[in-house]
């Protein structure tokens, strides 16, 4: 009996894995045929306010850009299918409320990612690129003239890294906000912050130090902001607990 069940589920896993691989191959083919559109989409946040051109210092840079765009886009579109196949494979052993919760979680994750992607693409990236592109020195009487030009390979790598980090941080913050606000009781929140807020401050600061540049003033601001944020949050919880008690 166990051998037959193992064989049955192994066949199902193979089929689902085959669906994912085939979908990924089709995504790669479609992305390869429309790689110019992908390149235009990735460079649009910069080109909408600047007329500068991108530099290609080596012939292999173009091939690297093409394959980075193709595989990153294909993985991005196959990733939801991967989780959906996992849910379909596992839901036979779940209760109905668990399946309902997982579907809601997947829908929440998808909508959150789409919203954060739009927010990053149309607001944060153009503003940040506009700010970075202003670091130029162009004066006729100046000895030093600095003009900024972007390498296409470095630009694509930076854009993709920034976008994925931004969407990930946005999702994590929003997820923990809803979890902390709606799913935990008030006394649990109070005890959690009372005894572990220093740990939260440390983890928050430790993680952000890997994301932000290594600037002393910026790191000091992160530490100060993390400390103030958790202290204010703990003060609000104390006020709510005191209001309920009296």
PDB file of C-alpha atoms in Angstrom:
ATOM      1  CA  UNK A   1       0.000   0.000   0.000  1.00  0.00           C
ATOM      2  CA  UNK A   2       2.777   2.418   0.938  1.00  0.00           C
ATOM      3  CA  UNK A   3       4.711   1.587  -2.218  1.00  0.00           C
ATOM      4  CA  UNK A   4       1.656   2.211  -4.375  1.00  0.00           C
ATOM      5  CA  UNK A   5       0.998   5.580  -2.679  1.00  0.00           C
ATOM      6  CA  UNK A   6       4.629   6.554  -3.043  1.00  0.00           C
ATOM      7  CA  UNK A   7       4.534   5.634  -6.723  1.00  0.00           C
ATOM      8  CA  UNK A   8       1.288   7.558  -7.257  1.00  0.00           C
ATOM      9  CA  UNK A   9       2.554  10.744  -5.594  1.00  0.00           C
ATOM     10  CA  UNK A  10       5.922  10.443  -7.311  1.00  0.00           C
ATOM     11  CA  UNK A  11       4.193  10.366 -10.680  1.00  0.00           C
ATOM     12  CA  UNK A  12       2.143  13.417  -9.702  1.00  0.00           C
ATOM     13  CA  UNK A  13       5.271  15.298  -8.624  1.00  0.00           C
ATOM     14  CA  UNK A  14       6.956  14.457 -11.931  1.00  0.00           C
ATOM     15  CA  UNK A  15       3.961  15.699 -13.908  1.00  0.00           C
ATOM     16  CA  UNK A  16       3.723  18.952 -11.962  1.00  0.00           C
ATOM     17  CA  UNK A  17       7.453  19.510 -12.292  1.00  0.00           C
ATOM     18  CA  UNK A  18       7.089  18.873 -16.031  1.00  0.00           C
ATOM     19  CA  UNK A  19       4.348  21.541 -16.235  1.00  0.00           C
ATOM     20  CA  UNK A  20       6.608  24.061 -14.510  1.00  0.00           C
ATOM     21  CA  UNK A  21       9.583  23.293 -16.768  1.00  0.00           C
ATOM     22  CA  UNK A  22       7.467  23.510 -19.927  1.00  0.00           C
ATOM     23  CA  UNK A  23       5.970  26.811 -18.756  1.00  0.00           C
ATOM     24  CA  UNK A  24       9.441  28.163 -18.042  1.00  0.00           C
ATOM     25  CA  UNK A  25      10.659  27.143 -21.512  1.00  0.00           C
ATOM     26  CA  UNK A  26       7.691  28.870 -23.156  1.00  0.00           C
ATOM     27  CA  UNK A  27       8.343  31.997 -21.074  1.00  0.00           C
ATOM     28  CA  UNK A  28      11.992  31.971 -22.161  1.00  0.00           C
ATOM     29  CA  UNK A  29      10.996  31.687 -25.829  1.00  0.00           C
ATOM     30  CA  UNK A  30       8.423  34.490 -25.581  1.00  0.00           C
ATOM     31  CA  UNK A  31      10.842  36.724 -23.661  1.00  0.00           C
ATOM     32  CA  UNK A  32      13.581  36.076 -26.225  1.00  0.00           C
ATOM     33  CA  UNK A  33      11.271  37.056 -29.087  1.00  0.00           C
ATOM     34  CA  UNK A  34      10.294  40.288 -27.296  1.00  0.00           C
ATOM     35  CA  UNK A  35      13.589  41.139 -25.613  1.00  0.00           C
ATOM     36  CA  UNK A  36      13.575  44.646 -27.117  1.00  0.00           C
ATOM     37  CA  UNK A  37      10.276  45.374 -25.383  1.00  0.00           C
ATOM     38  CA  UNK A  38      11.709  44.083 -22.095  1.00  0.00           C
ATOM     39  CA  UNK A  39      14.747  46.317 -22.522  1.00  0.00           C
ATOM     40  CA  UNK A  40      12.504  49.308 -23.214  1.00  0.00           C
ATOM     41  CA  UNK A  41      10.402  48.560 -20.136  1.00  0.00           C
ATOM     42  CA  UNK A  42      13.462  48.357 -17.883  1.00  0.00           C
ATOM     43  CA  UNK A  43      15.050  51.548 -19.239  1.00  0.00           C
ATOM     44  CA  UNK A  44      11.837  53.593 -19.343  1.00  0.00           C
ATOM     45  CA  UNK A  45      12.152  54.969 -15.750  1.00  0.00           C
ATOM     46  CA  UNK A  46      15.457  56.560 -16.806  1.00  0.00           C
ATOM     47  CA  UNK A  47      14.600  57.577 -20.365  1.00  0.00           C
ATOM     48  CA  UNK A  48      11.418  59.421 -19.401  1.00  0.00           C
ATOM     49  CA  UNK A  49      13.409  62.309 -17.883  1.00  0.00           C
ATOM     50  CA  UNK A  50      16.812  61.966 -19.590  1.00  0.00           C
ATOM     51  CA  UNK A  51      17.978  61.905 -23.188  1.00  0.00           C
ATOM     52  CA  UNK A  52      21.313  60.263 -22.411  1.00  0.00           C
ATOM     53  CA  UNK A  53      22.450  57.045 -24.035  1.00  0.00           C
ATOM     54  CA  UNK A  54      23.727  53.878 -22.424  1.00  0.00           C
ATOM     55  CA  UNK A  55      27.285  52.648 -22.818  1.00  0.00           C
ATOM     56  CA  UNK A  56      28.354  49.202 -23.991  1.00  0.00           C
ATOM     57  CA  UNK A  57      32.053  48.706 -23.257  1.00  0.00           C
ATOM     58  CA  UNK A  58      32.250  45.055 -24.310  1.00  0.00           C
ATOM     59  CA  UNK A  59      30.498  42.967 -26.917  1.00  0.00           C
ATOM     60  CA  UNK A  60      29.457  40.391 -24.333  1.00  0.00           C
ATOM     61  CA  UNK A  61      27.572  43.049 -22.345  1.00  0.00           C
ATOM     62  CA  UNK A  62      24.668  42.854 -24.778  1.00  0.00           C
ATOM     63  CA  UNK A  63      24.475  39.068 -24.477  1.00  0.00           C
ATOM     64  CA  UNK A  64      24.592  39.323 -20.687  1.00  0.00           C
ATOM     65  CA  UNK A  65      21.808  41.907 -20.673  1.00  0.00           C
ATOM     66  CA  UNK A  66      19.634  39.777 -22.945  1.00  0.00           C
ATOM     67  CA  UNK A  67      20.008  36.626 -20.852  1.00  0.00           C
ATOM     68  CA  UNK A  68      19.533  38.464 -17.568  1.00  0.00           C
ATOM     69  CA  UNK A  69      16.294  40.002 -18.820  1.00  0.00           C
ATOM     70  CA  UNK A  70      15.051  36.730 -20.287  1.00  0.00           C
ATOM     71  CA  UNK A  71      15.704  34.553 -17.239  1.00  0.00           C
ATOM     72  CA  UNK A  72      14.613  37.116 -14.657  1.00  0.00           C
ATOM     73  CA  UNK A  73      11.331  37.744 -16.491  1.00  0.00           C
ATOM     74  CA  UNK A  74      10.704  34.032 -17.043  1.00  0.00           C
ATOM     75  CA  UNK A  75      11.359  33.180 -13.395  1.00  0.00           C
ATOM     76  CA  UNK A  76       9.120  36.037 -12.326  1.00  0.00           C
ATOM     77  CA  UNK A  77       6.162  34.679 -14.295  1.00  0.00           C
ATOM     78  CA  UNK A  78       6.788  31.021 -13.424  1.00  0.00           C
ATOM     79  CA  UNK A  79       7.146  31.685  -9.698  1.00  0.00           C
ATOM     80  CA  UNK A  80       3.349  31.976  -9.037  1.00  0.00           C
ATOM     81  CA  UNK A  81       2.763  28.776 -11.009  1.00  0.00           C
ATOM     82  CA  UNK A  82       5.328  26.991  -8.840  1.00  0.00           C
ATOM     83  CA  UNK A  83       3.476  27.897  -5.646  1.00  0.00           C
ATOM     84  CA  UNK A  84       0.134  27.083  -7.221  1.00  0.00           C
ATOM     85  CA  UNK A  85       1.346  23.589  -8.112  1.00  0.00           C
ATOM     86  CA  UNK A  86       2.561  23.102  -4.539  1.00  0.00           C
ATOM     87  CA  UNK A  87      -0.873  24.080  -3.223  1.00  0.00           C
ATOM     88  CA  UNK A  88      -2.653  21.724  -5.623  1.00  0.00           C
ATOM     89  CA  UNK A  89      -0.358  18.883  -4.635  1.00  0.00           C
ATOM     90  CA  UNK A  90      -0.765  19.469  -0.885  1.00  0.00           C
ATOM     91  CA  UNK A  91      -4.413  20.445  -0.541  1.00  0.00           C
ATOM     92  CA  UNK A  92      -5.636  16.820  -0.430  1.00  0.00           C
ATOM     93  CA  UNK A  93      -4.071  16.530   3.025  1.00  0.00           C
ATOM     94  CA  UNK A  94      -5.405  19.877   4.265  1.00  0.00           C
ATOM     95  CA  UNK A  95      -8.648  20.903   5.837  1.00  0.00           C
ATOM     96  CA  UNK A  96     -10.982  23.140   3.917  1.00  0.00           C
ATOM     97  CA  UNK A  97     -10.205  26.214   6.033  1.00  0.00           C
ATOM     98  CA  UNK A  98      -6.473  25.657   5.467  1.00  0.00           C
ATOM     99  CA  UNK A  99      -6.951  25.572   1.709  1.00  0.00           C
ATOM    100  CA  UNK A 100      -9.077  28.712   1.907  1.00  0.00           C
ATOM    101  CA  UNK A 101      -6.392  30.461   3.968  1.00  0.00           C
ATOM    102  CA  UNK A 102      -3.615  29.478   1.543  1.00  0.00           C
ATOM    103  CA  UNK A 103      -5.576  30.767  -1.443  1.00  0.00           C
ATOM    104  CA  UNK A 104      -6.204  34.044   0.352  1.00  0.00           C
ATOM    105  CA  UNK A 105      -2.522  34.275   1.240  1.00  0.00           C
ATOM    106  CA  UNK A 106      -1.472  33.676  -2.365  1.00  0.00           C
ATOM    107  CA  UNK A 107      -3.950  36.285  -3.593  1.00  0.00           C
ATOM    108  CA  UNK A 108      -2.714  38.758  -0.986  1.00  0.00           C
ATOM    109  CA  UNK A 109       0.905  38.094  -1.995  1.00  0.00           C
ATOM    110  CA  UNK A 110       0.161  38.532  -5.684  1.00  0.00           C
ATOM    111  CA  UNK A 111      -1.771  41.783  -5.228  1.00  0.00           C
ATOM    112  CA  UNK A 112       0.859  43.139  -2.838  1.00  0.00           C
ATOM    113  CA  UNK A 113       3.652  42.384  -5.282  1.00  0.00           C
ATOM    114  CA  UNK A 114       1.783  44.002  -8.187  1.00  0.00           C
ATOM    115  CA  UNK A 115       1.075  47.112  -6.111  1.00  0.00           C
ATOM    116  CA  UNK A 116       4.678  47.372  -4.876  1.00  0.00           C
ATOM    117  CA  UNK A 117       5.953  46.826  -8.425  1.00  0.00           C
ATOM    118  CA  UNK A 118       3.787  49.667  -9.750  1.00  0.00           C
ATOM    119  CA  UNK A 119       4.822  51.891  -6.841  1.00  0.00           C
ATOM    120  CA  UNK A 120       8.499  51.173  -7.438  1.00  0.00           C
ATOM    121  CA  UNK A 121       8.356  51.440 -11.226  1.00  0.00           C
ATOM    122  CA  UNK A 122       6.379  54.681 -11.578  1.00  0.00           C
ATOM    123  CA  UNK A 123       7.409  56.605  -8.449  1.00  0.00           C
ATOM    124  CA  UNK A 124      10.494  55.407  -6.557  1.00  0.00           C
ATOM    125  CA  UNK A 125      12.749  54.434  -9.456  1.00  0.00           C
ATOM    126  CA  UNK A 126      12.220  57.605 -11.547  1.00  0.00           C
ATOM    127  CA  UNK A 127      12.735  59.824  -8.491  1.00  0.00           C
ATOM    128  CA  UNK A 128      15.859  57.938  -7.420  1.00  0.00           C
ATOM    129  CA  UNK A 129      17.369  57.852 -10.911  1.00  0.00           C
ATOM    130  CA  UNK A 130      16.619  61.532 -11.388  1.00  0.00           C
ATOM    131  CA  UNK A 131      18.395  62.288  -8.117  1.00  0.00           C
ATOM    132  CA  UNK A 132      21.432  60.160  -8.975  1.00  0.00           C
ATOM    133  CA  UNK A 133      21.758  61.571 -12.486  1.00  0.00           C
ATOM    134  CA  UNK A 134      22.047  65.138 -11.141  1.00  0.00           C
ATOM    135  CA  UNK A 135      25.503  64.492  -9.652  1.00  0.00           C
ATOM    136  CA  UNK A 136      27.330  66.265 -12.431  1.00  0.00           C
ATOM    137  CA  UNK A 137      29.769  69.163 -12.517  1.00  0.00           C
ATOM    138  CA  UNK A 138      29.545  71.181 -15.713  1.00  0.00           C
ATOM    139  CA  UNK A 139      31.075  74.626 -15.441  1.00  0.00           C
ATOM    140  CA  UNK A 140      33.115  76.386 -18.086  1.00  0.00           C
ATOM    141  CA  UNK A 141      35.454  77.919 -15.500  1.00  0.00           C
ATOM    142  CA  UNK A 142      35.860  74.714 -13.518  1.00  0.00           C
ATOM    143  CA  UNK A 143      38.955  72.548 -13.808  1.00  0.00           C
ATOM    144  CA  UNK A 144      36.987  69.382 -13.025  1.00  0.00           C
ATOM    145  CA  UNK A 145      34.034  68.400 -15.198  1.00  0.00           C
ATOM    146  CA  UNK A 146      32.026  65.352 -14.181  1.00  0.00           C
ATOM    147  CA  UNK A 147      29.488  63.839 -16.570  1.00  0.00           C
ATOM    148  CA  UNK A 148      27.554  60.721 -15.660  1.00  0.00           C
ATOM    149  CA  UNK A 149      26.928  57.954 -18.190  1.00  0.00           C
ATOM    150  CA  UNK A 150      25.327  54.596 -17.494  1.00  0.00           C
ATOM    151  CA  UNK A 151      26.611  51.213 -18.578  1.00  0.00           C
ATOM    152  CA  UNK A 152      23.677  49.146 -19.748  1.00  0.00           C
ATOM    153  CA  UNK A 153      24.785  45.964 -17.940  1.00  0.00           C
ATOM    154  CA  UNK A 154      25.342  47.671 -14.584  1.00  0.00           C
ATOM    155  CA  UNK A 155      22.101  49.582 -14.989  1.00  0.00           C
ATOM    156  CA  UNK A 156      20.023  46.444 -15.624  1.00  0.00           C
ATOM    157  CA  UNK A 157      21.633  44.589 -12.715  1.00  0.00           C
ATOM    158  CA  UNK A 158      21.039  47.505 -10.381  1.00  0.00           C
ATOM    159  CA  UNK A 159      17.446  48.059 -11.521  1.00  0.00           C
ATOM    160  CA  UNK A 160      16.490  44.412 -11.050  1.00  0.00           C
ATOM    161  CA  UNK A 161      18.208  44.174  -7.663  1.00  0.00           C
ATOM    162  CA  UNK A 162      16.613  47.367  -6.397  1.00  0.00           C
ATOM    163  CA  UNK A 163      13.153  46.364  -7.609  1.00  0.00           C
ATOM    164  CA  UNK A 164      13.228  42.896  -6.055  1.00  0.00           C
ATOM    165  CA  UNK A 165      14.609  44.202  -2.748  1.00  0.00           C
ATOM    166  CA  UNK A 166      11.998  46.962  -2.660  1.00  0.00           C
ATOM    167  CA  UNK A 167       9.112  44.578  -3.394  1.00  0.00           C
ATOM    168  CA  UNK A 168      10.400  42.061  -0.857  1.00  0.00           C
ATOM    169  CA  UNK A 169      10.735  44.660   1.911  1.00  0.00           C
ATOM    170  CA  UNK A 170       7.336  46.133   1.078  1.00  0.00           C
ATOM    171  CA  UNK A 171       5.711  42.710   1.262  1.00  0.00           C
ATOM    172  CA  UNK A 172       7.450  41.750   4.519  1.00  0.00           C
ATOM    173  CA  UNK A 173       6.509  45.020   6.218  1.00  0.00           C
ATOM    174  CA  UNK A 174       2.898  44.831   5.061  1.00  0.00           C
ATOM    175  CA  UNK A 175       2.598  41.155   5.966  1.00  0.00           C
ATOM    176  CA  UNK A 176       3.898  41.643   9.501  1.00  0.00           C
ATOM    177  CA  UNK A 177       1.730  44.718   9.925  1.00  0.00           C
ATOM    178  CA  UNK A 178      -1.443  42.791   9.118  1.00  0.00           C
ATOM    179  CA  UNK A 179      -0.306  39.802  11.142  1.00  0.00           C
ATOM    180  CA  UNK A 180       0.584  41.924  14.151  1.00  0.00           C
ATOM    181  CA  UNK A 181      -2.511  44.109  13.910  1.00  0.00           C
ATOM    182  CA  UNK A 182      -5.264  41.592  13.156  1.00  0.00           C
ATOM    183  CA  UNK A 183      -4.123  38.101  14.166  1.00  0.00           C
ATOM    184  CA  UNK A 184      -2.472  38.697  17.534  1.00  0.00           C
ATOM    185  CA  UNK A 185      -4.363  39.560  20.692  1.00  0.00           C
ATOM    186  CA  UNK A 186      -3.557  42.738  22.541  1.00  0.00           C
ATOM    187  CA  UNK A 187      -1.914  41.070  25.544  1.00  0.00           C
ATOM    188  CA  UNK A 188       0.269  38.970  23.217  1.00  0.00           C
ATOM    189  CA  UNK A 189       1.396  42.111  21.395  1.00  0.00           C
ATOM    190  CA  UNK A 190       2.143  43.824  24.698  1.00  0.00           C
ATOM    191  CA  UNK A 191       4.223  40.947  26.075  1.00  0.00           C
ATOM    192  CA  UNK A 192       5.987  40.474  22.770  1.00  0.00           C
ATOM    193  CA  UNK A 193       7.170  44.066  22.615  1.00  0.00           C
ATOM    194  CA  UNK A 194       7.783  44.354  26.327  1.00  0.00           C
ATOM    195  CA  UNK A 195      10.301  41.521  26.474  1.00  0.00           C
ATOM    196  CA  UNK A 196      11.594  41.322  22.891  1.00  0.00           C
ATOM    197  CA  UNK A 197      11.543  44.812  21.382  1.00  0.00           C
ATOM    198  CA  UNK A 198      15.316  45.162  21.790  1.00  0.00           C
ATOM    199  CA  UNK A 199      15.715  42.006  19.737  1.00  0.00           C
ATOM    200  CA  UNK A 200      13.398  43.431  17.071  1.00  0.00           C
ATOM    201  CA  UNK A 201      15.410  46.643  16.991  1.00  0.00           C
ATOM    202  CA  UNK A 202      18.633  44.688  16.558  1.00  0.00           C
ATOM    203  CA  UNK A 203      17.258  42.447  13.797  1.00  0.00           C
ATOM    204  CA  UNK A 204      15.699  45.370  11.986  1.00  0.00           C
ATOM    205  CA  UNK A 205      18.924  47.373  12.116  1.00  0.00           C
ATOM    206  CA  UNK A 206      21.076  44.366  11.227  1.00  0.00           C
ATOM    207  CA  UNK A 207      19.003  43.595   8.141  1.00  0.00           C
ATOM    208  CA  UNK A 208      18.850  47.196   6.917  1.00  0.00           C
ATOM    209  CA  UNK A 209      22.617  47.543   7.200  1.00  0.00           C
ATOM    210  CA  UNK A 210      22.917  44.975   4.392  1.00  0.00           C
ATOM    211  CA  UNK A 211      20.508  46.899   2.163  1.00  0.00           C
ATOM    212  CA  UNK A 212      21.428  50.566   2.558  1.00  0.00           C
ATOM    213  CA  UNK A 213      24.833  52.059   1.648  1.00  0.00           C
ATOM    214  CA  UNK A 214      27.555  52.123   4.281  1.00  0.00           C
ATOM    215  CA  UNK A 215      27.144  55.752   5.292  1.00  0.00           C
ATOM    216  CA  UNK A 216      27.635  56.678   8.957  1.00  0.00           C
ATOM    217  CA  UNK A 217      24.876  59.292   9.076  1.00  0.00           C
ATOM    218  CA  UNK A 218      22.423  57.009   7.305  1.00  0.00           C
ATOM    219  CA  UNK A 219      23.223  54.107   9.634  1.00  0.00           C
ATOM    220  CA  UNK A 220      22.813  56.355  12.655  1.00  0.00           C
ATOM    221  CA  UNK A 221      19.437  57.460  11.310  1.00  0.00           C
ATOM    222  CA  UNK A 222      18.384  53.813  10.852  1.00  0.00           C
ATOM    223  CA  UNK A 223      19.287  52.966  14.449  1.00  0.00           C
ATOM    224  CA  UNK A 224      17.524  56.063  15.761  1.00  0.00           C
ATOM    225  CA  UNK A 225      14.419  55.476  13.622  1.00  0.00           C
ATOM    226  CA  UNK A 226      14.183  51.793  14.619  1.00  0.00           C
ATOM    227  CA  UNK A 227      14.469  52.656  18.297  1.00  0.00           C
ATOM    228  CA  UNK A 228      11.859  55.433  18.108  1.00  0.00           C
ATOM    229  CA  UNK A 229       9.484  53.297  16.043  1.00  0.00           C
ATOM    230  CA  UNK A 230       9.392  50.366  18.478  1.00  0.00           C
ATOM    231  CA  UNK A 231       9.233  52.630  21.519  1.00  0.00           C
ATOM    232  CA  UNK A 232       6.256  54.526  20.098  1.00  0.00           C
ATOM    233  CA  UNK A 233       4.593  51.250  19.176  1.00  0.00           C
ATOM    234  CA  UNK A 234       5.108  49.929  22.700  1.00  0.00           C
ATOM    235  CA  UNK A 235       3.736  53.167  24.158  1.00  0.00           C
ATOM    236  CA  UNK A 236       0.573  52.844  22.036  1.00  0.00           C
ATOM    237  CA  UNK A 237       0.067  49.261  23.221  1.00  0.00           C
ATOM    238  CA  UNK A 238       0.520  50.338  26.841  1.00  0.00           C
ATOM    239  CA  UNK A 239      -2.092  53.036  26.339  1.00  0.00           C
ATOM    240  CA  UNK A 240      -4.564  50.571  24.801  1.00  0.00           C
ATOM    241  CA  UNK A 241      -4.045  48.025  27.583  1.00  0.00           C
ATOM    242  CA  UNK A 242      -4.529  50.709  30.198  1.00  0.00           C
ATOM    243  CA  UNK A 243      -7.710  51.961  28.481  1.00  0.00           C
ATOM    244  CA  UNK A 244      -9.205  48.465  28.362  1.00  0.00           C
ATOM    245  CA  UNK A 245      -8.330  47.795  31.993  1.00  0.00           C
ATOM    246  CA  UNK A 246      -9.948  50.980  33.255  1.00  0.00           C
TER     247      UNK A 246
END
